[in-house]
Amino acid sequence: MDENSTLSPAHTDATASSSATAPPVPSVPPALAPFAGVWRGEGEGAYPTIDDFAYTEEIEFAPSGKPFLAYRSRTWEAGTGRPLHSESGFLRLVAEDEAELLVAQPTGFTEIHRGQIREGIIELSMVALSASPDAKPVHSIRRQLSVRGGDLTYDLWMAHDLTPLTHHLHGHLRRD
């Protein structure tokens, strides 16, 4: 502490002793550990009913101390930084090598997906999709997550209105 510091020695000692008793960092189930962290990168979207687009994204899979990671995704339009989509939920371990992804979207959807974890890849199949009465007519969603080293990639397929299940999004992010 320098002579211009406003912290008293007593405050410094209290801070040091309180950090010594801080709770431990939550552990992450080994099967989910490759996904844990903050990821930032780019993505592109395409769909038969809209123009192709590019975006930047931040995804966080945060440890909770339980057998799940809290999930949060936020996207922005490439170039302008205008906010686009966000969603949140949980990636939970339901068996030694099986995960479940629960997602809530502010557009009025909730999703539940399950899939086997194999070599850093989770091929998720939809278990349930629920929508609020004024949500867009989405009928099905499929997701895949993959971690290789410091890279997270994902793909999302969607069936919307009269369009059958079609590839919609691809993202490539790097661990922050």
mmCIF file with all atom_site columns, C-alpha atoms in Angstrom:
data_model
loop_
_atom_site.group_PDB
_atom_site.id
_atom_site.type_symbol
_atom_site.label_atom_id
_atom_site.label_alt_id
_atom_site.label_comp_id
_atom_site.label_asym_id
_atom_site.label_entity_id
_atom_site.label_seq_id
_atom_site.pdbx_PDB_ins_code
_atom_site.Cartn_x
_atom_site.Cartn_y
_atom_site.Cartn_z
_atom_site.occupancy
_atom_site.B_iso_or_equiv
_atom_site.pdbx_formal_charge
_atom_site.auth_seq_id
_atom_site.auth_comp_id
_atom_site.auth_asym_id
_atom_site.auth_atom_id
_atom_site.pdbx_PDB_model_num
ATOM 1   C CA . MET A 1 1   ? 0.000   0.000   0.000   1.00 0.00 ? 1   MET A CA 1
ATOM 2   C CA . ASP A 1 2   ? 1.492   3.368   -0.959  1.00 0.00 ? 2   ASP A CA 1
ATOM 3   C CA . GLU A 1 3   ? 1.393   6.493   1.198   1.00 0.00 ? 3   GLU A CA 1
ATOM 4   C CA . ASN A 1 4   ? -1.410  8.023   -0.894  1.00 0.00 ? 4   ASN A CA 1
ATOM 5   C CA . SER A 1 5   ? -3.725  5.067   -0.417  1.00 0.00 ? 5   SER A CA 1
ATOM 6   C CA . THR A 1 6   ? -7.069  5.670   1.274   1.00 0.00 ? 6   THR A CA 1
ATOM 7   C CA . LEU A 1 7   ? -7.296  2.136   2.671   1.00 0.00 ? 7   LEU A CA 1
ATOM 8   C CA . SER A 1 8   ? -6.395  1.787   6.307   1.00 0.00 ? 8   SER A CA 1
ATOM 9   C CA . PRO A 1 9   ? -4.169  -1.096  7.419   1.00 0.00 ? 9   PRO A CA 1
ATOM 10  C CA . ALA A 1 10  ? -7.138  -2.508  9.371   1.00 0.00 ? 10  ALA A CA 1
ATOM 11  C CA . HIS A 1 11  ? -9.276  -2.533  6.207   1.00 0.00 ? 11  HIS A CA 1
ATOM 12  C CA . THR A 1 12  ? -6.498  -4.273  4.283   1.00 0.00 ? 12  THR A CA 1
ATOM 13  C CA . ASP A 1 13  ? -6.199  -6.963  6.990   1.00 0.00 ? 13  ASP A CA 1
ATOM 14  C CA . ALA A 1 14  ? -9.979  -7.516  7.060   1.00 0.00 ? 14  ALA A CA 1
ATOM 15  C CA . THR A 1 15  ? -10.055 -7.862  3.283   1.00 0.00 ? 15  THR A CA 1
ATOM 16  C CA . ALA A 1 16  ? -7.227  -10.382 3.326   1.00 0.00 ? 16  ALA A CA 1
ATOM 17  C CA . SER A 1 17  ? -8.852  -12.485 6.049   1.00 0.00 ? 17  SER A CA 1
ATOM 18  C CA . SER A 1 18  ? -12.278 -12.415 4.388   1.00 0.00 ? 18  SER A CA 1
ATOM 19  C CA . SER A 1 19  ? -10.836 -13.558 1.040   1.00 0.00 ? 19  SER A CA 1
ATOM 20  C CA . ALA A 1 20  ? -9.126  -16.444 2.834   1.00 0.00 ? 20  ALA A CA 1
ATOM 21  C CA . THR A 1 21  ? -12.563 -17.711 3.866   1.00 0.00 ? 21  THR A CA 1
ATOM 22  C CA . ALA A 1 22  ? -14.242 -17.073 0.492   1.00 0.00 ? 22  ALA A CA 1
ATOM 23  C CA . PRO A 1 23  ? -16.258 -19.998 -0.838  1.00 0.00 ? 23  PRO A CA 1
ATOM 24  C CA . PRO A 1 24  ? -14.358 -22.276 -3.224  1.00 0.00 ? 24  PRO A CA 1
ATOM 25  C CA . VAL A 1 25  ? -14.855 -21.915 -6.976  1.00 0.00 ? 25  VAL A CA 1
ATOM 26  C CA . PRO A 1 26  ? -17.678 -24.282 -8.014  1.00 0.00 ? 26  PRO A CA 1
ATOM 27  C CA . SER A 1 27  ? -16.541 -27.526 -9.579  1.00 0.00 ? 27  SER A CA 1
ATOM 28  C CA . VAL A 1 28  ? -17.728 -28.529 -13.031 1.00 0.00 ? 28  VAL A CA 1
ATOM 29  C CA . PRO A 1 29  ? -18.759 -32.092 -13.915 1.00 0.00 ? 29  PRO A CA 1
ATOM 30  C CA . PRO A 1 30  ? -15.943 -33.537 -16.079 1.00 0.00 ? 30  PRO A CA 1
ATOM 31  C CA . ALA A 1 31  ? -18.244 -34.209 -19.057 1.00 0.00 ? 31  ALA A CA 1
ATOM 32  C CA . LEU A 1 32  ? -19.340 -30.539 -19.105 1.00 0.00 ? 32  LEU A CA 1
ATOM 33  C CA . ALA A 1 33  ? -15.921 -29.021 -18.298 1.00 0.00 ? 33  ALA A CA 1
ATOM 34  C CA . PRO A 1 34  ? -14.912 -28.490 -21.961 1.00 0.00 ? 34  PRO A CA 1
ATOM 35  C CA . PHE A 1 35  ? -17.934 -26.179 -22.404 1.00 0.00 ? 35  PHE A CA 1
ATOM 36  C CA . ALA A 1 36  ? -17.388 -24.064 -19.265 1.00 0.00 ? 36  ALA A CA 1
ATOM 37  C CA . GLY A 1 37  ? -16.256 -20.497 -19.785 1.00 0.00 ? 37  GLY A CA 1
ATOM 38  C CA . VAL A 1 38  ? -16.960 -17.351 -21.753 1.00 0.00 ? 38  VAL A CA 1
ATOM 39  C CA . TRP A 1 39  ? -16.792 -17.638 -25.538 1.00 0.00 ? 39  TRP A CA 1
ATOM 40  C CA . ARG A 1 40  ? -16.768 -14.801 -28.090 1.00 0.00 ? 40  ARG A CA 1
ATOM 41  C CA . GLY A 1 41  ? -16.897 -14.938 -31.862 1.00 0.00 ? 41  GLY A CA 1
ATOM 42  C CA . GLU A 1 42  ? -18.905 -14.660 -35.036 1.00 0.00 ? 42  GLU A CA 1
ATOM 43  C CA . GLY A 1 43  ? -21.792 -16.382 -36.697 1.00 0.00 ? 43  GLY A CA 1
ATOM 44  C CA . GLU A 1 44  ? -23.870 -16.353 -39.810 1.00 0.00 ? 44  GLU A CA 1
ATOM 45  C CA . GLY A 1 45  ? -27.523 -17.010 -40.383 1.00 0.00 ? 45  GLY A CA 1
ATOM 46  C CA . ALA A 1 46  ? -29.563 -17.996 -43.403 1.00 0.00 ? 46  ALA A CA 1
ATOM 47  C CA . TYR A 1 47  ? -33.134 -19.114 -43.920 1.00 0.00 ? 47  TYR A CA 1
ATOM 48  C CA . PRO A 1 48  ? -35.370 -19.341 -46.993 1.00 0.00 ? 48  PRO A CA 1
ATOM 49  C CA . THR A 1 49  ? -37.718 -16.607 -45.703 1.00 0.00 ? 49  THR A CA 1
ATOM 50  C CA . ILE A 1 50  ? -35.087 -13.953 -44.753 1.00 0.00 ? 50  ILE A CA 1
ATOM 51  C CA . ASP A 1 51  ? -31.886 -12.344 -46.063 1.00 0.00 ? 51  ASP A CA 1
ATOM 52  C CA . ASP A 1 52  ? -28.588 -13.897 -44.962 1.00 0.00 ? 52  ASP A CA 1
ATOM 53  C CA . PHE A 1 53  ? -26.950 -12.090 -42.049 1.00 0.00 ? 53  PHE A CA 1
ATOM 54  C CA . ALA A 1 54  ? -23.784 -12.004 -39.929 1.00 0.00 ? 54  ALA A CA 1
ATOM 55  C CA . TYR A 1 55  ? -23.488 -11.433 -36.195 1.00 0.00 ? 55  TYR A CA 1
ATOM 56  C CA . THR A 1 56  ? -21.091 -11.360 -33.278 1.00 0.00 ? 56  THR A CA 1
ATOM 57  C CA . GLU A 1 57  ? -21.866 -13.389 -30.177 1.00 0.00 ? 57  GLU A CA 1
ATOM 58  C CA . GLU A 1 58  ? -20.952 -14.002 -26.580 1.00 0.00 ? 58  GLU A CA 1
ATOM 59  C CA . ILE A 1 59  ? -21.860 -17.317 -24.962 1.00 0.00 ? 59  ILE A CA 1
ATOM 60  C CA . GLU A 1 60  ? -21.242 -18.111 -21.316 1.00 0.00 ? 60  GLU A CA 1
ATOM 61  C CA . PHE A 1 61  ? -21.467 -21.514 -19.666 1.00 0.00 ? 61  PHE A CA 1
ATOM 62  C CA . ALA A 1 62  ? -20.978 -20.623 -15.990 1.00 0.00 ? 62  ALA A CA 1
ATOM 63  C CA . PRO A 1 63  ? -20.218 -23.174 -13.245 1.00 0.00 ? 63  PRO A CA 1
ATOM 64  C CA . SER A 1 64  ? -22.859 -23.457 -10.547 1.00 0.00 ? 64  SER A CA 1
ATOM 65  C CA . GLY A 1 65  ? -21.436 -25.966 -8.064  1.00 0.00 ? 65  GLY A CA 1
ATOM 66  C CA . LYS A 1 66  ? -24.167 -28.395 -9.162  1.00 0.00 ? 66  LYS A CA 1
ATOM 67  C CA . PRO A 1 67  ? -24.153 -30.823 -12.117 1.00 0.00 ? 67  PRO A CA 1
ATOM 68  C CA . PHE A 1 68  ? -25.083 -28.046 -14.569 1.00 0.00 ? 68  PHE A CA 1
ATOM 69  C CA . LEU A 1 69  ? -23.728 -24.910 -16.192 1.00 0.00 ? 69  LEU A CA 1
ATOM 70  C CA . ALA A 1 70  ? -25.794 -21.721 -16.410 1.00 0.00 ? 70  ALA A CA 1
ATOM 71  C CA . TYR A 1 71  ? -26.118 -20.753 -20.094 1.00 0.00 ? 71  TYR A CA 1
ATOM 72  C CA . ARG A 1 72  ? -26.404 -17.280 -21.616 1.00 0.00 ? 72  ARG A CA 1
ATOM 73  C CA . SER A 1 73  ? -26.095 -16.168 -25.239 1.00 0.00 ? 73  SER A CA 1
ATOM 74  C CA . ARG A 1 74  ? -26.231 -12.629 -26.646 1.00 0.00 ? 74  ARG A CA 1
ATOM 75  C CA . THR A 1 75  ? -25.822 -11.598 -30.285 1.00 0.00 ? 75  THR A CA 1
ATOM 76  C CA . TRP A 1 76  ? -25.263 -8.299  -32.095 1.00 0.00 ? 76  TRP A CA 1
ATOM 77  C CA . GLU A 1 77  ? -25.496 -7.359  -35.755 1.00 0.00 ? 77  GLU A CA 1
ATOM 78  C CA . ALA A 1 78  ? -22.048 -7.446  -37.379 1.00 0.00 ? 78  ALA A CA 1
ATOM 79  C CA . GLY A 1 79  ? -20.851 -3.973  -38.274 1.00 0.00 ? 79  GLY A CA 1
ATOM 80  C CA . THR A 1 80  ? -23.472 -1.948  -36.376 1.00 0.00 ? 80  THR A CA 1
ATOM 81  C CA . GLY A 1 81  ? -23.440 -3.640  -32.964 1.00 0.00 ? 81  GLY A CA 1
ATOM 82  C CA . ARG A 1 82  ? -27.250 -3.471  -32.840 1.00 0.00 ? 82  ARG A CA 1
ATOM 83  C CA . PRO A 1 83  ? -28.562 -6.075  -30.339 1.00 0.00 ? 83  PRO A CA 1
ATOM 84  C CA . LEU A 1 84  ? -30.214 -9.053  -32.032 1.00 0.00 ? 84  LEU A CA 1
ATOM 85  C CA . HIS A 1 85  ? -31.091 -12.189 -30.086 1.00 0.00 ? 85  HIS A CA 1
ATOM 86  C CA . SER A 1 86  ? -30.552 -13.395 -26.547 1.00 0.00 ? 86  SER A CA 1
ATOM 87  C CA . GLU A 1 87  ? -31.413 -16.562 -24.691 1.00 0.00 ? 87  GLU A CA 1
ATOM 88  C CA . SER A 1 88  ? -30.571 -18.199 -21.398 1.00 0.00 ? 88  SER A CA 1
ATOM 89  C CA . GLY A 1 89  ? -30.939 -21.497 -19.611 1.00 0.00 ? 89  GLY A CA 1
ATOM 90  C CA . PHE A 1 90  ? -28.917 -24.419 -18.347 1.00 0.00 ? 90  PHE A CA 1
ATOM 91  C CA . LEU A 1 91  ? -26.705 -27.185 -19.706 1.00 0.00 ? 91  LEU A CA 1
ATOM 92  C CA . ARG A 1 92  ? -27.135 -30.046 -17.275 1.00 0.00 ? 92  ARG A CA 1
ATOM 93  C CA . LEU A 1 93  ? -25.655 -33.470 -16.930 1.00 0.00 ? 93  LEU A CA 1
ATOM 94  C CA . VAL A 1 94  ? -28.425 -36.098 -16.784 1.00 0.00 ? 94  VAL A CA 1
ATOM 95  C CA . ALA A 1 95  ? -26.209 -39.193 -17.066 1.00 0.00 ? 95  ALA A CA 1
ATOM 96  C CA . GLU A 1 96  ? -22.477 -39.819 -17.195 1.00 0.00 ? 96  GLU A CA 1
ATOM 97  C CA . ASP A 1 97  ? -22.314 -38.945 -20.900 1.00 0.00 ? 97  ASP A CA 1
ATOM 98  C CA . GLU A 1 98  ? -25.709 -37.349 -21.570 1.00 0.00 ? 98  GLU A CA 1
ATOM 99  C CA . ALA A 1 99  ? -26.584 -33.665 -21.372 1.00 0.00 ? 99  ALA A CA 1
ATOM 100 C CA . GLU A 1 100 ? -29.797 -31.704 -21.406 1.00 0.00 ? 100 GLU A CA 1
ATOM 101 C CA . LEU A 1 101 ? -30.016 -28.132 -22.681 1.00 0.00 ? 101 LEU A CA 1
ATOM 102 C CA . LEU A 1 102 ? -32.884 -26.014 -21.365 1.00 0.00 ? 102 LEU A CA 1
ATOM 103 C CA . VAL A 1 103 ? -33.359 -22.684 -23.173 1.00 0.00 ? 103 VAL A CA 1
ATOM 104 C CA . ALA A 1 104 ? -35.723 -19.741 -22.666 1.00 0.00 ? 104 ALA A CA 1
ATOM 105 C CA . GLN A 1 105 ? -36.019 -17.064 -25.338 1.00 0.00 ? 105 GLN A CA 1
ATOM 106 C CA . PRO A 1 106 ? -37.587 -13.608 -24.909 1.00 0.00 ? 106 PRO A CA 1
ATOM 107 C CA . THR A 1 107 ? -39.423 -14.236 -28.201 1.00 0.00 ? 107 THR A CA 1
ATOM 108 C CA . GLY A 1 108 ? -41.777 -16.550 -26.297 1.00 0.00 ? 108 GLY A CA 1
ATOM 109 C CA . PHE A 1 109 ? -40.148 -19.982 -26.605 1.00 0.00 ? 109 PHE A CA 1
ATOM 110 C CA . THR A 1 110 ? -38.786 -22.564 -24.222 1.00 0.00 ? 110 THR A CA 1
ATOM 111 C CA . GLU A 1 111 ? -36.809 -25.543 -25.471 1.00 0.00 ? 111 GLU A CA 1
ATOM 112 C CA . ILE A 1 112 ? -35.612 -28.798 -23.937 1.00 0.00 ? 112 ILE A CA 1
ATOM 113 C CA . HIS A 1 113 ? -33.005 -30.843 -25.816 1.00 0.00 ? 113 HIS A CA 1
ATOM 114 C CA . ARG A 1 114 ? -31.036 -33.973 -24.911 1.00 0.00 ? 114 ARG A CA 1
ATOM 115 C CA . GLY A 1 115 ? -27.985 -35.609 -26.410 1.00 0.00 ? 115 GLY A CA 1
ATOM 116 C CA . GLN A 1 116 ? -24.978 -37.808 -25.840 1.00 0.00 ? 116 GLN A CA 1
ATOM 117 C CA . ILE A 1 117 ? -21.633 -36.121 -25.136 1.00 0.00 ? 117 ILE A CA 1
ATOM 118 C CA . ARG A 1 118 ? -18.999 -37.715 -27.353 1.00 0.00 ? 118 ARG A CA 1
ATOM 119 C CA . GLU A 1 119 ? -15.482 -36.301 -27.742 1.00 0.00 ? 119 GLU A CA 1
ATOM 120 C CA . GLY A 1 120 ? -16.580 -32.710 -27.034 1.00 0.00 ? 120 GLY A CA 1
ATOM 121 C CA . ILE A 1 121 ? -19.675 -32.881 -29.273 1.00 0.00 ? 121 ILE A CA 1
ATOM 122 C CA . ILE A 1 122 ? -23.296 -32.855 -28.153 1.00 0.00 ? 122 ILE A CA 1
ATOM 123 C CA . GLU A 1 123 ? -25.844 -33.722 -30.844 1.00 0.00 ? 123 GLU A CA 1
ATOM 124 C CA . LEU A 1 124 ? -28.999 -32.389 -29.223 1.00 0.00 ? 124 LEU A CA 1
ATOM 125 C CA . SER A 1 125 ? -32.452 -33.683 -30.104 1.00 0.00 ? 125 SER A CA 1
ATOM 126 C CA . MET A 1 126 ? -35.557 -31.746 -29.177 1.00 0.00 ? 126 MET A CA 1
ATOM 127 C CA . VAL A 1 127 ? -37.579 -33.195 -26.321 1.00 0.00 ? 127 VAL A CA 1
ATOM 128 C CA . ALA A 1 128 ? -40.044 -30.313 -25.993 1.00 0.00 ? 128 ALA A CA 1
ATOM 129 C CA . LEU A 1 129 ? -40.762 -26.923 -27.533 1.00 0.00 ? 129 LEU A CA 1
ATOM 130 C CA . SER A 1 130 ? -43.299 -24.611 -25.942 1.00 0.00 ? 130 SER A CA 1
ATOM 131 C CA . ALA A 1 131 ? -44.439 -21.230 -27.195 1.00 0.00 ? 131 ALA A CA 1
ATOM 132 C CA . SER A 1 132 ? -46.427 -18.346 -25.833 1.00 0.00 ? 132 SER A CA 1
ATOM 133 C CA . PRO A 1 133 ? -49.674 -17.562 -27.699 1.00 0.00 ? 133 PRO A CA 1
ATOM 134 C CA . ASP A 1 134 ? -48.095 -14.656 -29.644 1.00 0.00 ? 134 ASP A CA 1
ATOM 135 C CA . ALA A 1 135 ? -44.757 -16.321 -30.504 1.00 0.00 ? 135 ALA A CA 1
ATOM 136 C CA . LYS A 1 136 ? -43.811 -16.939 -34.139 1.00 0.00 ? 136 LYS A CA 1
ATOM 137 C CA . PRO A 1 137 ? -44.841 -20.328 -35.570 1.00 0.00 ? 137 PRO A CA 1
ATOM 138 C CA . VAL A 1 138 ? -41.665 -22.348 -34.870 1.00 0.00 ? 138 VAL A CA 1
ATOM 139 C CA . HIS A 1 139 ? -42.374 -26.089 -34.918 1.00 0.00 ? 139 HIS A CA 1
ATOM 140 C CA . SER A 1 140 ? -38.988 -27.679 -34.288 1.00 0.00 ? 140 SER A CA 1
ATOM 141 C CA . ILE A 1 141 ? -35.399 -26.794 -33.374 1.00 0.00 ? 141 ILE A CA 1
ATOM 142 C CA . ARG A 1 142 ? -32.276 -28.953 -33.417 1.00 0.00 ? 142 ARG A CA 1
ATOM 143 C CA . ARG A 1 143 ? -28.869 -27.942 -32.022 1.00 0.00 ? 143 ARG A CA 1
ATOM 144 C CA . GLN A 1 144 ? -25.314 -29.233 -32.054 1.00 0.00 ? 144 GLN A CA 1
ATOM 145 C CA . LEU A 1 145 ? -22.482 -27.977 -29.825 1.00 0.00 ? 145 LEU A CA 1
ATOM 146 C CA . SER A 1 146 ? -18.814 -28.849 -30.337 1.00 0.00 ? 146 SER A CA 1
ATOM 147 C CA . VAL A 1 147 ? -15.678 -27.923 -28.404 1.00 0.00 ? 147 VAL A CA 1
ATOM 148 C CA . ARG A 1 148 ? -12.234 -28.496 -29.914 1.00 0.00 ? 148 ARG A CA 1
ATOM 149 C CA . GLY A 1 149 ? -9.388  -26.945 -27.968 1.00 0.00 ? 149 GLY A CA 1
ATOM 150 C CA . GLY A 1 150 ? -10.194 -23.269 -27.492 1.00 0.00 ? 150 GLY A CA 1
ATOM 151 C CA . ASP A 1 151 ? -12.979 -23.233 -30.120 1.00 0.00 ? 151 ASP A CA 1
ATOM 152 C CA . LEU A 1 152 ? -16.724 -23.641 -29.642 1.00 0.00 ? 152 LEU A CA 1
ATOM 153 C CA . THR A 1 153 ? -18.824 -24.166 -32.744 1.00 0.00 ? 153 THR A CA 1
ATOM 154 C CA . TYR A 1 154 ? -22.535 -24.694 -32.973 1.00 0.00 ? 154 TYR A CA 1
ATOM 155 C CA . ASP A 1 155 ? -25.232 -25.225 -35.553 1.00 0.00 ? 155 ASP A CA 1
ATOM 156 C CA . LEU A 1 156 ? -28.973 -24.703 -35.250 1.00 0.00 ? 156 LEU A CA 1
ATOM 157 C CA . TRP A 1 157 ? -31.742 -25.997 -37.507 1.00 0.00 ? 157 TRP A CA 1
ATOM 158 C CA . MET A 1 158 ? -35.298 -24.680 -37.358 1.00 0.00 ? 158 MET A CA 1
ATOM 159 C CA . ALA A 1 159 ? -38.728 -25.530 -38.775 1.00 0.00 ? 159 ALA A CA 1
ATOM 160 C CA . HIS A 1 160 ? -40.772 -22.335 -39.035 1.00 0.00 ? 160 HIS A CA 1
ATOM 161 C CA . ASP A 1 161 ? -44.309 -21.892 -40.360 1.00 0.00 ? 161 ASP A CA 1
ATOM 162 C CA . LEU A 1 162 ? -44.377 -23.833 -43.673 1.00 0.00 ? 162 LEU A CA 1
ATOM 163 C CA . THR A 1 163 ? -40.566 -24.312 -43.938 1.00 0.00 ? 163 THR A CA 1
ATOM 164 C CA . PRO A 1 164 ? -39.361 -27.788 -42.857 1.00 0.00 ? 164 PRO A CA 1
ATOM 165 C CA . LEU A 1 165 ? -36.355 -28.284 -40.568 1.00 0.00 ? 165 LEU A CA 1
ATOM 166 C CA . THR A 1 166 ? -33.619 -26.216 -42.277 1.00 0.00 ? 166 THR A CA 1
ATOM 167 C CA . HIS A 1 167 ? -30.123 -25.135 -41.247 1.00 0.00 ? 167 HIS A CA 1
ATOM 168 C CA . HIS A 1 168 ? -30.414 -21.617 -39.811 1.00 0.00 ? 168 HIS A CA 1
ATOM 169 C CA . LEU A 1 169 ? -27.332 -20.632 -37.750 1.00 0.00 ? 169 LEU A CA 1
ATOM 170 C CA . HIS A 1 170 ? -23.629 -21.459 -37.527 1.00 0.00 ? 170 HIS A CA 1
ATOM 171 C CA . GLY A 1 171 ? -21.349 -19.911 -34.924 1.00 0.00 ? 171 GLY A CA 1
ATOM 172 C CA . HIS A 1 172 ? -17.616 -20.117 -34.268 1.00 0.00 ? 172 HIS A CA 1
ATOM 173 C CA . LEU A 1 173 ? -16.420 -18.715 -30.953 1.00 0.00 ? 173 LEU A CA 1
ATOM 174 C CA . ARG A 1 174 ? -13.154 -18.734 -29.037 1.00 0.00 ? 174 ARG A CA 1
ATOM 175 C CA . ARG A 1 175 ? -12.648 -19.101 -25.311 1.00 0.00 ? 175 ARG A CA 1
ATOM 176 C CA . ASP A 1 176 ? -12.120 -15.720 -23.724 1.00 0.00 ? 176 ASP A CA 1
#
